Amino acid sequence: MNKSFETVCSDFYEQYKLLNESDKELFSRVCNKLLTNNFIYGQIKEDKDDYYAILRLKEEIKSYFYLINYTLGEDSGFKLFFLRSAEGAGRIRLKKMESILVLLFRKFYYVRSKETGSSVKILVTFDELIDEINRTKIYKERMNKVLLKSALLVLRRYKLIDFNAVNYANTDTFEIFPTILYVVKTEDVKIIEDKLASYTNAEGEDEEDETDED
C-alpha cells in the first residue's frame, strides 16, 4: 500500500463528510451488498442502480474498503464491481457439489463463448448440465433437479448463474454470468477437467475455498 493508514483514514473522513444523508445511506447499502455478495453486476435488473451508484461514489467506496484491507475491483466491459483481498479474505466457501458445478459452468462458459464469439448471455440447458455431471463419474447416482437445487441456489445467490428459482421445477435453462471468470480464472479446459477428475474418489461434502479474485 502506497498511502499510510492515517492518510487513508483522513481522506475517507473528508470524502464521507461531504456526502448528504441520502448518499450516506446509499453508500452503506452498496458496501454491505458488496460484502455479502462480492459482485455487483450492472447488466442485471437488481444490480443496475447499485452499479451506477458505485460509479458515482467510487472514490469514497474505494477508500472505505482500503481501510479494511480490500480492493474494489472493476470490469467496465462487463459492468462489474467486486471485492478482492490480498490476505485471502472474501473467499466463497463452497461445498463439494457447489465446487463441481462452478467448474462445469466455467467450462460451459469457455466453450460457448468460443462457439458464439460472444462472452455475454451464455446459456446452458439443464439436460446438458446433467450430462456433464454424469460424464465426470463423480457421483454413482444420476443427478436430478431435486439433488441439485440447493447447490444451484447458492451459486445463484453469489451471482455466478441465473435461472427461474420461483418456478424451479420447470427450469430448463441457466444463464452463466461473466462473474464466473473471477472465480475460476483459467481458460485451460484441461486444467478444469483435471480438477474435476480430482473429485472422482473424494468422499463427503467437505467445504473448500474458491477464490473470487486475484
GROMACS .gro file of C-alpha atoms in nm:
model
  214
    1MET     CA    1   0.000   0.000   0.000
    2ASN     CA    2   0.141   0.336  -0.103
    3LYS     CA    3  -0.057   0.552   0.139
    4SER     CA    4  -0.028   0.530   0.516
    5PHE     CA    5  -0.329   0.409   0.712
    6GLU     CA    6  -0.359   0.752   0.874
    7THR     CA    7  -0.365   0.925   0.534
    8VAL     CA    8  -0.636   0.694   0.404
    9CYS     CA    9  -0.841   0.749   0.720
   10SER     CA   10  -0.812   1.122   0.675
   11ASP     CA   11  -0.901   1.103   0.306
   12PHE     CA   12  -1.203   0.886   0.374
   13TYR     CA   13  -1.325   1.115   0.652
   14GLU     CA   14  -1.301   1.419   0.426
   15GLN     CA   15  -1.481   1.238   0.143
   16TYR     CA   16  -1.753   1.091   0.362
   17LYS     CA   17  -1.845   1.408   0.550
   18LEU     CA   18  -1.924   1.581   0.220
   19LEU     CA   19  -2.193   1.325   0.137
   20ASN     CA   20  -2.553   1.417   0.203
   21GLU     CA   21  -2.770   1.187   0.416
   22SER     CA   22  -2.920   1.016   0.113
   23ASP     CA   23  -2.577   0.934  -0.029
   24LYS     CA   24  -2.456   0.812   0.312
   25GLU     CA   25  -2.745   0.566   0.322
   26LEU     CA   26  -2.670   0.460  -0.035
   27PHE     CA   27  -2.301   0.423   0.049
   28SER     CA   28  -2.383   0.198   0.344
   29ARG     CA   29  -2.622  -0.019   0.143
   30VAL     CA   30  -2.395  -0.083  -0.155
   31CYS     CA   31  -2.094  -0.153   0.067
   32ASN     CA   32  -2.294  -0.408   0.263
   33LYS     CA   33  -2.418  -0.560  -0.060
   34LEU     CA   34  -2.061  -0.597  -0.186
   35LEU     CA   35  -1.954  -0.759   0.141
   36THR     CA   36  -2.247  -1.001   0.124
   37ASN     CA   37  -2.246  -1.092  -0.246
   38ASN     CA   38  -1.896  -0.986  -0.355
   39PHE     CA   39  -2.026  -0.899  -0.704
   40ILE     CA   40  -2.235  -0.610  -0.831
   41TYR     CA   41  -2.330  -0.692  -1.189
   42GLY     CA   42  -2.474  -0.390  -1.364
   43GLN     CA   43  -2.629  -0.585  -1.650
   44ILE     CA   44  -2.895  -0.745  -1.431
   45LYS     CA   45  -3.200  -0.552  -1.313
   46GLU     CA   46  -3.142  -0.597  -0.939
   47ASP     CA   47  -2.789  -0.452  -0.960
   48LYS     CA   48  -2.822  -0.184  -1.228
   49ASP     CA   49  -2.893   0.108  -0.994
   50ASP     CA   50  -2.629  -0.008  -0.746
   51TYR     CA   51  -2.368  -0.035  -1.022
   52TYR     CA   52  -2.419   0.329  -1.118
   53ALA     CA   53  -2.429   0.430  -0.751
   54ILE     CA   54  -2.085   0.276  -0.705
   55LEU     CA   55  -1.961   0.456  -1.015
   56ARG     CA   56  -2.074   0.784  -0.860
   57LEU     CA   57  -1.935   0.709  -0.511
   58LYS     CA   58  -1.636   0.508  -0.627
   59GLU     CA   59  -1.362   0.709  -0.458
   60GLU     CA   60  -1.539   0.704  -0.122
   61ILE     CA   61  -1.608   0.331  -0.152
   62LYS     CA   62  -1.252   0.255  -0.257
   63SER     CA   63  -1.118   0.445   0.044
   64TYR     CA   64  -1.352   0.264   0.281
   65PHE     CA   65  -1.256  -0.082   0.160
   66TYR     CA   66  -0.889   0.016   0.159
   67LEU     CA   67  -0.920   0.069   0.533
   68ILE     CA   68  -1.040  -0.288   0.589
   69ASN     CA   69  -0.780  -0.433   0.351
   70TYR     CA   70  -1.000  -0.490   0.049
   71THR     CA   71  -0.960  -0.357  -0.303
   72LEU     CA   72  -1.258  -0.257  -0.511
   73GLY     CA   73  -1.214  -0.432  -0.844
   74GLU     CA   74  -1.386  -0.317  -1.161
   75ASP     CA   75  -1.453  -0.459  -1.506
   76SER     CA   76  -1.622  -0.182  -1.701
   77GLY     CA   77  -1.666  -0.404  -2.007
   78PHE     CA   78  -1.899  -0.636  -1.817
   79LYS     CA   79  -2.025  -0.360  -1.582
   80LEU     CA   80  -1.887  -0.543  -1.280
   81PHE     CA   81  -1.765  -0.434  -0.939
   82PHE     CA   82  -1.620  -0.685  -0.697
   83LEU     CA   83  -1.403  -0.715  -0.387
   84ARG     CA   84  -1.064  -0.876  -0.359
   85SER     CA   85  -0.821  -0.917  -0.073
   86ALA     CA   86  -0.451  -0.992  -0.077
   87GLU     CA   87  -0.483  -1.180   0.252
   88GLY     CA   88  -0.732  -1.440   0.134
   89ALA     CA   89  -1.039  -1.291   0.299
   90GLY     CA   90  -1.356  -1.267   0.096
   91ARG     CA   91  -1.334  -1.617  -0.039
   92ILE     CA   92  -1.652  -1.805  -0.119
   93ARG     CA   93  -1.690  -2.120   0.090
   94LEU     CA   94  -1.834  -2.391  -0.130
   95LYS     CA   95  -1.933  -2.749  -0.068
   96LYS     CA   96  -1.819  -3.027  -0.299
   97MET     CA   97  -2.127  -3.020  -0.524
   98GLU     CA   98  -2.116  -2.641  -0.549
   99SER     CA   99  -1.747  -2.650  -0.644
  100ILE     CA  100  -1.812  -2.912  -0.911
  101LEU     CA  101  -2.093  -2.705  -1.058
  102VAL     CA  102  -1.872  -2.394  -1.064
  103LEU     CA  103  -1.608  -2.582  -1.264
  104LEU     CA  104  -1.868  -2.718  -1.507
  105PHE     CA  105  -2.026  -2.377  -1.558
  106ARG     CA  106  -1.680  -2.229  -1.621
  107LYS     CA  107  -1.616  -2.497  -1.881
  108PHE     CA  108  -1.952  -2.425  -2.048
  109TYR     CA  109  -1.876  -2.053  -2.042
  110TYR     CA  110  -1.543  -2.106  -2.217
  111VAL     CA  111  -1.684  -2.340  -2.483
  112ARG     CA  112  -1.996  -2.135  -2.557
  113SER     CA  113  -1.810  -1.804  -2.577
  114LYS     CA  114  -1.574  -1.961  -2.831
  115GLU     CA  115  -1.865  -2.105  -3.030
  116THR     CA  116  -2.066  -1.783  -3.039
  117GLY     CA  117  -1.784  -1.530  -3.039
  118SER     CA  118  -1.958  -1.354  -2.751
  119SER     CA  119  -1.893  -1.354  -2.377
  120VAL     CA  120  -2.239  -1.231  -2.275
  121LYS     CA  121  -2.568  -1.418  -2.249
  122ILE     CA  122  -2.404  -1.760  -2.219
  123LEU     CA  123  -2.675  -2.025  -2.180
  124VAL     CA  124  -2.673  -2.394  -2.094
  125THR     CA  125  -2.967  -2.631  -2.062
  126PHE     CA  126  -3.043  -2.843  -1.760
  127ASP     CA  127  -3.005  -3.162  -1.965
  128GLU     CA  128  -2.659  -3.050  -2.082
  129LEU     CA  129  -2.557  -2.983  -1.722
  130ILE     CA  130  -2.685  -3.323  -1.605
  131ASP     CA  131  -2.499  -3.497  -1.887
  132GLU     CA  132  -2.174  -3.321  -1.794
  133ILE     CA  133  -2.211  -3.414  -1.427
  134ASN     CA  134  -2.272  -3.776  -1.515
  135ARG     CA  135  -1.982  -3.779  -1.759
  136THR     CA  136  -1.743  -3.695  -1.475
  137LYS     CA  137  -1.848  -4.017  -1.293
  138ILE     CA  138  -1.803  -3.835  -0.960
  139TYR     CA  139  -2.146  -3.948  -0.843
  140LYS     CA  140  -2.282  -4.301  -0.868
  141GLU     CA  141  -2.644  -4.191  -0.890
  142ARG     CA  142  -2.775  -3.987  -1.181
  143MET     CA  143  -2.825  -3.624  -1.085
  144ASN     CA  144  -3.167  -3.462  -1.099
  145LYS     CA  145  -3.327  -3.128  -1.019
  146VAL     CA  146  -3.407  -3.220  -0.661
  147LEU     CA  147  -3.048  -3.319  -0.579
  148LEU     CA  148  -2.901  -3.009  -0.744
  149LYS     CA  149  -3.144  -2.743  -0.624
  150SER     CA  150  -2.969  -2.627  -0.305
  151ALA     CA  151  -2.627  -2.605  -0.473
  152LEU     CA  152  -2.766  -2.415  -0.771
  153LEU     CA  153  -2.942  -2.168  -0.542
  154VAL     CA  154  -2.610  -2.097  -0.368
  155LEU     CA  155  -2.441  -2.018  -0.700
  156ARG     CA  156  -2.736  -1.801  -0.798
  157ARG     CA  157  -2.708  -1.608  -0.470
  158TYR     CA  158  -2.339  -1.544  -0.544
  159LYS     CA  159  -2.439  -1.413  -0.891
  160LEU     CA  160  -2.248  -1.674  -1.086
  161ILE     CA  161  -2.558  -1.803  -1.266
  162ASP     CA  162  -2.924  -1.718  -1.302
  163PHE     CA  163  -3.238  -1.925  -1.355
  164ASN     CA  164  -3.606  -1.922  -1.268
  165ALA     CA  165  -3.585  -2.008  -0.899
  166VAL     CA  166  -3.954  -1.934  -0.843
  167ASN     CA  167  -4.059  -2.200  -1.093
  168TYR     CA  168  -3.761  -2.428  -1.041
  169ALA     CA  169  -3.949  -2.746  -1.136
  170ASN     CA  170  -3.987  -2.613  -1.489
  171THR     CA  171  -3.640  -2.461  -1.517
  172ASP     CA  172  -3.461  -2.585  -1.826
  173THR     CA  173  -3.202  -2.312  -1.896
  174PHE     CA  174  -2.930  -2.140  -1.696
  175GLU     CA  175  -2.753  -1.816  -1.779
  176ILE     CA  176  -2.386  -1.812  -1.680
  177PHE     CA  177  -2.266  -1.468  -1.575
  178PRO     CA  178  -1.913  -1.339  -1.655
  179THR     CA  179  -1.854  -1.329  -1.278
  180ILE     CA  180  -1.754  -1.694  -1.322
  181LEU     CA  181  -1.430  -1.566  -1.480
  182TYR     CA  182  -1.324  -1.422  -1.144
  183VAL     CA  183  -1.390  -1.744  -0.956
  184VAL     CA  184  -1.225  -1.992  -1.194
  185LYS     CA  185  -0.961  -1.790  -1.375
  186THR     CA  186  -0.806  -2.049  -1.602
  187GLU     CA  187  -0.912  -2.075  -1.965
  188ASP     CA  188  -0.738  -2.411  -1.999
  189VAL     CA  189  -1.013  -2.674  -2.024
  190LYS     CA  190  -0.758  -2.944  -1.941
  191ILE     CA  191  -0.692  -2.782  -1.601
  192ILE     CA  192  -1.066  -2.773  -1.535
  193GLU     CA  193  -1.101  -3.138  -1.638
  194ASP     CA  194  -0.810  -3.236  -1.412
  195LYS     CA  195  -0.971  -3.055  -1.119
  196LEU     CA  196  -1.299  -3.235  -1.184
  197ALA     CA  197  -1.113  -3.566  -1.202
  198SER     CA  198  -0.965  -3.499  -0.859
  199TYR     CA  199  -1.317  -3.520  -0.714
  200THR     CA  200  -1.384  -3.866  -0.855
  201ASN     CA  201  -1.257  -4.052  -0.550
  202ALA     CA  202  -1.323  -3.776  -0.298
  203GLU     CA  203  -1.555  -3.859  -0.012
  204GLY     CA  204  -1.818  -3.648   0.162
  205GLU     CA  205  -1.927  -3.288   0.126
  206ASP     CA  206  -1.635  -3.110   0.294
  207GLU     CA  207  -1.612  -2.739   0.230
  208GLU     CA  208  -1.324  -2.581   0.046
  209ASP     CA  209  -1.215  -2.237  -0.063
  210GLU     CA  210  -1.295  -2.094  -0.403
  211THR     CA  211  -1.105  -1.774  -0.482
  212ASP     CA  212  -1.313  -1.482  -0.605
  213GLU     CA  213  -1.035  -1.267  -0.738
  214ASP     CA  214  -0.659  -1.226  -0.775
   0.00000   0.00000   0.00000
